[in-house]
PDB file of C-alpha atoms in Angstrom:
ATOM      1  CA  MET A   1       7.345   9.046  27.439  1.00 64.00           C
ATOM      2  CA  ALA A   2      10.665   7.334  28.158  1.00 82.00           C
ATOM      3  CA  MET A   3      12.354   7.685  31.515  1.00 91.00           C
ATOM      4  CA  ASP A   4      15.085  10.290  31.706  1.00 96.00           C
ATOM      5  CA  MET A   5      17.852   8.395  33.516  1.00 96.00           C
ATOM      6  CA  ASP A   6      20.154  11.441  33.583  1.00 97.00           C
ATOM      7  CA  LYS A   7      17.486  13.476  35.353  1.00 97.00           C
ATOM      8  CA  ILE A   8      16.963  10.740  37.940  1.00 97.00           C
ATOM      9  CA  GLU A   9      20.712  10.524  38.579  1.00 97.00           C
ATOM     10  CA  GLU A  10      20.942  14.297  38.993  1.00 98.00           C
ATOM     11  CA  GLY A  11      18.014  14.214  41.427  1.00 97.00           C
ATOM     12  CA  VAL A  12      19.684  11.526  43.524  1.00 97.00           C
ATOM     13  CA  LYS A  13      22.891  13.589  43.650  1.00 98.00           C
ATOM     14  CA  LEU A  14      20.846  16.540  44.920  1.00 98.00           C
ATOM     15  CA  ILE A  15      19.221  14.367  47.588  1.00 97.00           C
ATOM     16  CA  LEU A  16      22.611  13.108  48.744  1.00 97.00           C
ATOM     17  CA  GLU A  17      23.899  16.673  48.943  1.00 97.00           C
ATOM     18  CA  GLY A  18      20.678  17.737  50.659  1.00 98.00           C
ATOM     19  CA  ILE A  19      21.136  15.228  53.474  1.00 97.00           C
ATOM     20  CA  GLY A  20      24.736  16.393  53.941  1.00 97.00           C
ATOM     21  CA  GLU A  21      26.512  13.594  52.081  1.00 97.00           C
ATOM     22  CA  ASP A  22      29.241  13.844  49.465  1.00 97.00           C
ATOM     23  CA  PRO A  23      28.100  12.193  46.202  1.00 97.00           C
ATOM     24  CA  GLN A  24      31.778  11.780  45.301  1.00 96.00           C
ATOM     25  CA  ARG A  25      32.513   9.645  48.379  1.00 96.00           C
ATOM     26  CA  GLU A  26      33.668   6.173  47.272  1.00 96.00           C
ATOM     27  CA  GLY A  27      30.566   4.310  48.490  1.00 96.00           C
ATOM     28  CA  LEU A  28      28.195   6.839  46.892  1.00 97.00           C
ATOM     29  CA  GLN A  29      29.825   7.479  43.507  1.00 97.00           C
ATOM     30  CA  LYS A  30      27.687   4.908  41.673  1.00 97.00           C
ATOM     31  CA  THR A  31      24.576   5.379  43.842  1.00 98.00           C
ATOM     32  CA  PRO A  32      22.803   7.835  41.490  1.00 97.00           C
ATOM     33  CA  GLU A  33      23.281   5.405  38.595  1.00 97.00           C
ATOM     34  CA  ARG A  34      22.087   2.432  40.685  1.00 97.00           C
ATOM     35  CA  VAL A  35      19.026   4.317  41.909  1.00 97.00           C
ATOM     36  CA  ALA A  36      18.156   5.367  38.346  1.00 97.00           C
ATOM     37  CA  ARG A  37      18.287   1.730  37.201  1.00 96.00           C
ATOM     38  CA  MET A  38      16.186   0.688  40.202  1.00 96.00           C
ATOM     39  CA  TYR A  39      13.576   3.349  39.427  1.00 96.00           C
ATOM     40  CA  ALA A  40      13.475   2.212  35.797  1.00 96.00           C
ATOM     41  CA  GLU A  41      12.489  -1.247  37.092  1.00 95.00           C
ATOM     42  CA  CYS A  42      10.138  -0.021  39.817  1.00 96.00           C
ATOM     43  CA  PHE A  43       8.239   2.282  37.463  1.00 97.00           C
ATOM     44  CA  ALA A  44       8.360   0.170  34.275  1.00 96.00           C
ATOM     45  CA  GLY A  45       4.555  -0.099  34.367  1.00 96.00           C
ATOM     46  CA  LEU A  46       4.291   3.536  33.315  1.00 96.00           C
ATOM     47  CA  GLU A  47       5.437   2.531  29.844  1.00 94.00           C
ATOM     48  CA  GLU A  48       3.198  -0.525  29.453  1.00 95.00           C
ATOM     49  CA  ASP A  49      -0.428  -0.845  28.329  1.00 95.00           C
ATOM     50  CA  PRO A  50      -2.080  -3.359  30.672  1.00 95.00           C
ATOM     51  CA  ALA A  51      -4.765  -4.267  28.120  1.00 93.00           C
ATOM     52  CA  VAL A  52      -2.200  -6.064  25.924  1.00 94.00           C
ATOM     53  CA  HIS A  53      -2.237  -8.931  28.411  1.00 93.00           C
ATOM     54  CA  PHE A  54      -5.836  -9.692  27.469  1.00 93.00           C
ATOM     55  CA  GLU A  55      -5.484  -9.790  23.690  1.00 92.00           C
ATOM     56  CA  THR A  56      -5.542 -13.613  23.829  1.00 93.00           C
ATOM     57  CA  THR A  57      -8.474 -15.371  25.469  1.00 94.00           C
ATOM     58  CA  PHE A  58      -9.711 -18.956  25.405  1.00 94.00           C
ATOM     59  CA  ASP A  59     -13.202 -20.278  24.684  1.00 92.00           C
ATOM     60  CA  GLU A  60     -13.792 -22.664  27.585  1.00 93.00           C
ATOM     61  CA  HIS A  61     -17.534 -22.024  28.074  1.00 91.00           C
ATOM     62  CA  SER A  62     -16.785 -21.383  31.730  1.00 91.00           C
ATOM     63  CA  GLN A  63     -19.429 -19.808  33.933  1.00 91.00           C
ATOM     64  CA  GLU A  64     -17.847 -20.542  37.297  1.00 93.00           C
ATOM     65  CA  LEU A  65     -15.869 -18.288  39.614  1.00 93.00           C
ATOM     66  CA  ILE A  66     -12.160 -18.193  38.748  1.00 95.00           C
ATOM     67  CA  LEU A  67      -9.856 -17.093  41.570  1.00 95.00           C
ATOM     68  CA  LEU A  68      -6.138 -16.411  41.493  1.00 96.00           C
ATOM     69  CA  ARG A  69      -4.945 -15.579  44.979  1.00 94.00           C
ATOM     70  CA  ASP A  70      -1.779 -14.530  46.758  1.00 96.00           C
ATOM     71  CA  ILE A  71      -0.195 -12.785  43.753  1.00 97.00           C
ATOM     72  CA  PRO A  72       2.855 -11.089  45.283  1.00 98.00           C
ATOM     73  CA  PHE A  73       3.711  -7.526  44.278  1.00 98.00           C
ATOM     74  CA  PHE A  74       5.943  -4.600  45.188  1.00 98.00           C
ATOM     75  CA  SER A  75       4.958  -1.010  44.496  1.00 98.00           C
ATOM     76  CA  MET A  76       6.008   2.514  45.439  1.00 97.00           C
ATOM     77  CA  CYS A  77       3.808   4.851  47.439  1.00 96.00           C
ATOM     78  CA  GLU A  78       3.425   8.016  45.407  1.00 97.00           C
ATOM     79  CA  HIS A  79       3.318  10.162  48.560  1.00 96.00           C
ATOM     80  CA  HIS A  80       6.775   9.218  49.895  1.00 95.00           C
ATOM     81  CA  LEU A  81       8.327   7.102  47.112  1.00 95.00           C
ATOM     82  CA  ALA A  82       8.664   4.386  49.739  1.00 95.00           C
ATOM     83  CA  PRO A  83       7.831   0.757  48.924  1.00 96.00           C
ATOM     84  CA  PHE A  84       4.665  -1.077  49.796  1.00 97.00           C
ATOM     85  CA  TYR A  85       4.267  -4.765  49.192  1.00 97.00           C
ATOM     86  CA  GLY A  86       1.787  -7.550  49.608  1.00 97.00           C
ATOM     87  CA  THR A  87      -0.563  -9.779  47.676  1.00 97.00           C
ATOM     88  CA  ALA A  88      -3.408  -9.295  45.244  1.00 98.00           C
ATOM     89  CA  ASN A  89      -6.348 -11.676  44.973  1.00 97.00           C
ATOM     90  CA  ILE A  90      -8.445 -11.603  41.812  1.00 97.00           C
ATOM     91  CA  ALA A  91     -11.692 -13.383  41.012  1.00 96.00           C
ATOM     92  CA  TYR A  92     -13.956 -13.105  38.005  1.00 97.00           C
ATOM     93  CA  ILE A  93     -16.918 -14.910  36.511  1.00 96.00           C
ATOM     94  CA  PRO A  94     -16.548 -15.076  32.720  1.00 97.00           C
ATOM     95  CA  ALA A  95     -18.943 -13.355  30.372  1.00 95.00           C
ATOM     96  CA  ALA A  96     -21.889 -15.289  28.945  1.00 93.00           C
ATOM     97  CA  ASP A  97     -19.672 -16.486  26.070  1.00 93.00           C
ATOM     98  CA  GLY A  98     -17.476 -18.304  28.614  1.00 94.00           C
ATOM     99  CA  ARG A  99     -14.141 -16.891  27.415  1.00 94.00           C
ATOM    100  CA  ILE A 100     -11.317 -16.901  29.952  1.00 96.00           C
ATOM    101  CA  CYS A 101      -7.833 -15.408  30.065  1.00 96.00           C
ATOM    102  CA  GLY A 102      -4.634 -17.207  30.979  1.00 95.00           C
ATOM    103  CA  LEU A 103      -3.906 -17.093  34.699  1.00 95.00           C
ATOM    104  CA  SER A 104      -0.467 -15.589  34.107  1.00 96.00           C
ATOM    105  CA  GLN A 105      -2.167 -12.620  32.451  1.00 97.00           C
ATOM    106  CA  LEU A 106      -3.801 -11.733  35.770  1.00 98.00           C
ATOM    107  CA  ALA A 107      -0.419 -11.813  37.517  1.00 97.00           C
ATOM    108  CA  ARG A 108       1.105  -9.672  34.748  1.00 97.00           C
ATOM    109  CA  LEU A 109      -1.724  -7.173  35.109  1.00 98.00           C
ATOM    110  CA  VAL A 110      -0.927  -6.757  38.810  1.00 98.00           C
ATOM    111  CA  GLU A 111       2.728  -6.131  37.892  1.00 98.00           C
ATOM    112  CA  VAL A 112       1.888  -3.451  35.325  1.00 98.00           C
ATOM    113  CA  PHE A 113      -0.177  -1.399  37.759  1.00 98.00           C
ATOM    114  CA  ALA A 114       2.097  -2.056  40.765  1.00 98.00           C
ATOM    115  CA  ARG A 115       5.124  -0.766  38.847  1.00 98.00           C
ATOM    116  CA  ARG A 116       3.876   2.819  38.862  1.00 98.00           C
ATOM    117  CA  PRO A 117       3.794   5.536  41.525  1.00 97.00           C
ATOM    118  CA  GLN A 118       0.747   4.242  43.322  1.00 98.00           C
ATOM    119  CA  VAL A 119      -1.680   4.222  46.213  1.00 98.00           C
ATOM    120  CA  GLN A 120      -3.182   0.896  47.216  1.00 98.00           C
ATOM    121  CA  GLU A 121      -6.758   2.043  46.729  1.00 98.00           C
ATOM    122  CA  ARG A 122      -6.092   3.051  43.108  1.00 98.00           C
ATOM    123  CA  LEU A 123      -4.086  -0.125  42.443  1.00 98.00           C
ATOM    124  CA  THR A 124      -7.070  -2.229  43.533  1.00 98.00           C
ATOM    125  CA  GLN A 125      -9.500  -0.252  41.380  1.00 98.00           C
ATOM    126  CA  GLN A 126      -7.241  -0.238  38.305  1.00 98.00           C
ATOM    127  CA  ILE A 127      -6.867  -4.021  38.380  1.00 98.00           C
ATOM    128  CA  LYS A 128     -10.647  -4.472  38.659  1.00 98.00           C
ATOM    129  CA  ASP A 129     -11.420  -1.881  35.975  1.00 98.00           C
ATOM    130  CA  CYS A 130      -8.956  -3.305  33.461  1.00 98.00           C
ATOM    131  CA  ILE A 131     -10.359  -6.833  33.803  1.00 98.00           C
ATOM    132  CA  GLN A 132     -13.925  -5.521  33.568  1.00 97.00           C
ATOM    133  CA  GLU A 133     -13.160  -3.440  30.475  1.00 96.00           C
ATOM    134  CA  THR A 134     -11.083  -6.014  28.594  1.00 95.00           C
ATOM    135  CA  LEU A 135     -12.782  -9.343  29.410  1.00 96.00           C
ATOM    136  CA  ASN A 136     -16.272  -7.968  30.020  1.00 96.00           C
ATOM    137  CA  PRO A 137     -16.958 -10.670  32.644  1.00 97.00           C
ATOM    138  CA  GLN A 138     -20.171 -10.992  34.631  1.00 97.00           C
ATOM    139  CA  GLY A 139     -18.219  -9.575  37.537  1.00 97.00           C
ATOM    140  CA  VAL A 140     -14.787  -9.000  39.044  1.00 97.00           C
ATOM    141  CA  MET A 141     -13.585  -8.792  42.632  1.00 97.00           C
ATOM    142  CA  VAL A 142     -10.118  -7.734  43.748  1.00 97.00           C
ATOM    143  CA  VAL A 143      -8.738  -7.770  47.287  1.00 97.00           C
ATOM    144  CA  VAL A 144      -5.262  -6.362  47.950  1.00 97.00           C
ATOM    145  CA  GLU A 145      -3.408  -6.688  51.255  1.00 96.00           C
ATOM    146  CA  ALA A 146      -0.183  -4.791  51.795  1.00 97.00           C
ATOM    147  CA  LYS A 147       2.369  -3.455  54.239  1.00 96.00           C
ATOM    148  CA  HIS A 148       3.520   0.118  53.675  1.00 95.00           C
ATOM    149  CA  MET A 149       7.079   1.148  54.461  1.00 93.00           C
ATOM    150  CA  CYS A 150       5.925   4.763  54.767  1.00 91.00           C
ATOM    151  CA  MET A 151       4.000   3.607  57.878  1.00 89.00           C
ATOM    152  CA  GLN A 152       6.590   1.118  59.098  1.00 89.00           C
ATOM    153  CA  MET A 153       9.847   3.060  58.961  1.00 89.00           C
ATOM    154  CA  ARG A 154       8.653   6.633  59.457  1.00 85.00           C
ATOM    155  CA  GLY A 155       5.713   8.568  60.857  1.00 86.00           C
ATOM    156  CA  VAL A 156       3.622   6.296  63.094  1.00 87.00           C
ATOM    157  CA  GLU A 157       6.142   3.412  62.779  1.00 84.00           C
ATOM    158  CA  LYS A 158       3.569   0.612  62.946  1.00 83.00           C
ATOM    159  CA  GLN A 159       5.510  -2.407  61.633  1.00 85.00           C
ATOM    160  CA  ASN A 160       2.761  -5.028  61.763  1.00 88.00           C
ATOM    161  CA  SER A 161      -0.127  -3.099  60.271  1.00 91.00           C
ATOM    162  CA  ILE A 162      -1.695  -4.482  57.094  1.00 94.00           C
ATOM    163  CA  THR A 163      -3.938  -2.466  54.807  1.00 94.00           C
ATOM    164  CA  THR A 164      -6.720  -4.297  52.974  1.00 95.00           C
ATOM    165  CA  THR A 165      -8.597  -2.795  50.030  1.00 97.00           C
ATOM    166  CA  SER A 166     -11.278  -4.303  47.827  1.00 95.00           C
ATOM    167  CA  ASP A 167     -13.268  -3.393  44.759  1.00 96.00           C
ATOM    168  CA  TYR A 168     -15.885  -5.341  42.844  1.00 96.00           C
ATOM    169  CA  SER A 169     -18.347  -5.141  39.988  1.00 97.00           C
ATOM    170  CA  GLY A 170     -21.232  -6.975  38.382  1.00 96.00           C
ATOM    171  CA  VAL A 171     -22.376 -10.196  40.063  1.00 95.00           C
ATOM    172  CA  PHE A 172     -20.052  -9.473  42.992  1.00 95.00           C
ATOM    173  CA  ASN A 173     -22.560  -6.818  44.036  1.00 92.00           C
ATOM    174  CA  SER A 174     -24.466  -9.839  45.376  1.00 91.00           C
ATOM    175  CA  LEU A 175     -23.565 -10.638  48.959  1.00 89.00           C
ATOM    176  CA  ASN A 176     -23.688 -14.392  48.231  1.00 89.00           C
ATOM    177  CA  THR A 177     -21.113 -14.109  45.434  1.00 88.00           C
ATOM    178  CA  ARG A 178     -18.825 -11.959  47.590  1.00 87.00           C
ATOM    179  CA  GLN A 179     -19.148 -14.478  50.422  1.00 88.00           C
ATOM    180  CA  GLU A 180     -18.180 -17.315  48.046  1.00 88.00           C
ATOM    181  CA  PHE A 181     -15.099 -15.307  47.037  1.00 87.00           C
ATOM    182  CA  MET A 182     -14.144 -14.598  50.654  1.00 87.00           C
ATOM    183  CA  SER A 183     -14.663 -18.250  51.593  1.00 87.00           C
ATOM    184  CA  LEU A 184     -12.293 -19.334  48.826  1.00 86.00           C
ATOM    185  CA  LEU A 185      -9.846 -16.603  49.781  1.00 83.00           C
ATOM    186  CA  ARG A 186      -9.731 -17.780  53.388  1.00 82.00           C
ATOM    187  CA  GLY A 187      -9.015 -21.279  52.145  1.00 76.00           C
ATOM    188  CA  GLU A 188     -12.293 -22.810  53.294  1.00 59.00           C
ATOM    189  CA  SER A 189     -12.300 -24.869  50.103  1.00 51.00           C
ATOM    190  CA  LYS A 190     -10.190 -28.011  49.824  1.00 50.00           C
ATOM    191  CA  ARG A 191      -6.491 -27.252  49.826  1.00 50.00           C
ATOM    192  CA  ILE A 192      -4.312 -28.847  47.134  1.00 45.00           C
TER     193      ILE A 192
END
């Protein structure tokens, strides 16, 4: 389903009127159009199938943990339509056949799911589930850390709070494998 830009613009006009502003005021005349374009970008993931990023894999006979960390993302909290932002960290151990995906595909996957109305817990699970279902690795672990504007600028107004979520499958059910992931995540391995 394609986004209805006219409907978004009309909604923004109603919000402006609702807060007591004049949508025809010089500084606000183009605001509904700008917000509609912004929402088209912010929610572009609704129109994209994340699995397409895993159609190409490479036979590298790899059986070792692969970690891509500090993948930046921006998303929108579905409860307040306020941004949250942070980093995603993804690790997987390839399936027995040793096939791997390109690292950029993991970053693109984060983008697809982040560019939807979202909650951090679901974002974390969706990333893990998609990798598990498409690559069929021995295991996947995802850790997401984010700051939520809905907590920083309204409500409890806690500017420095960070929310961390994690989800894992397969061999990451083993404490040793999770500890290896966390050790790499904390940078206890050699830095480049």
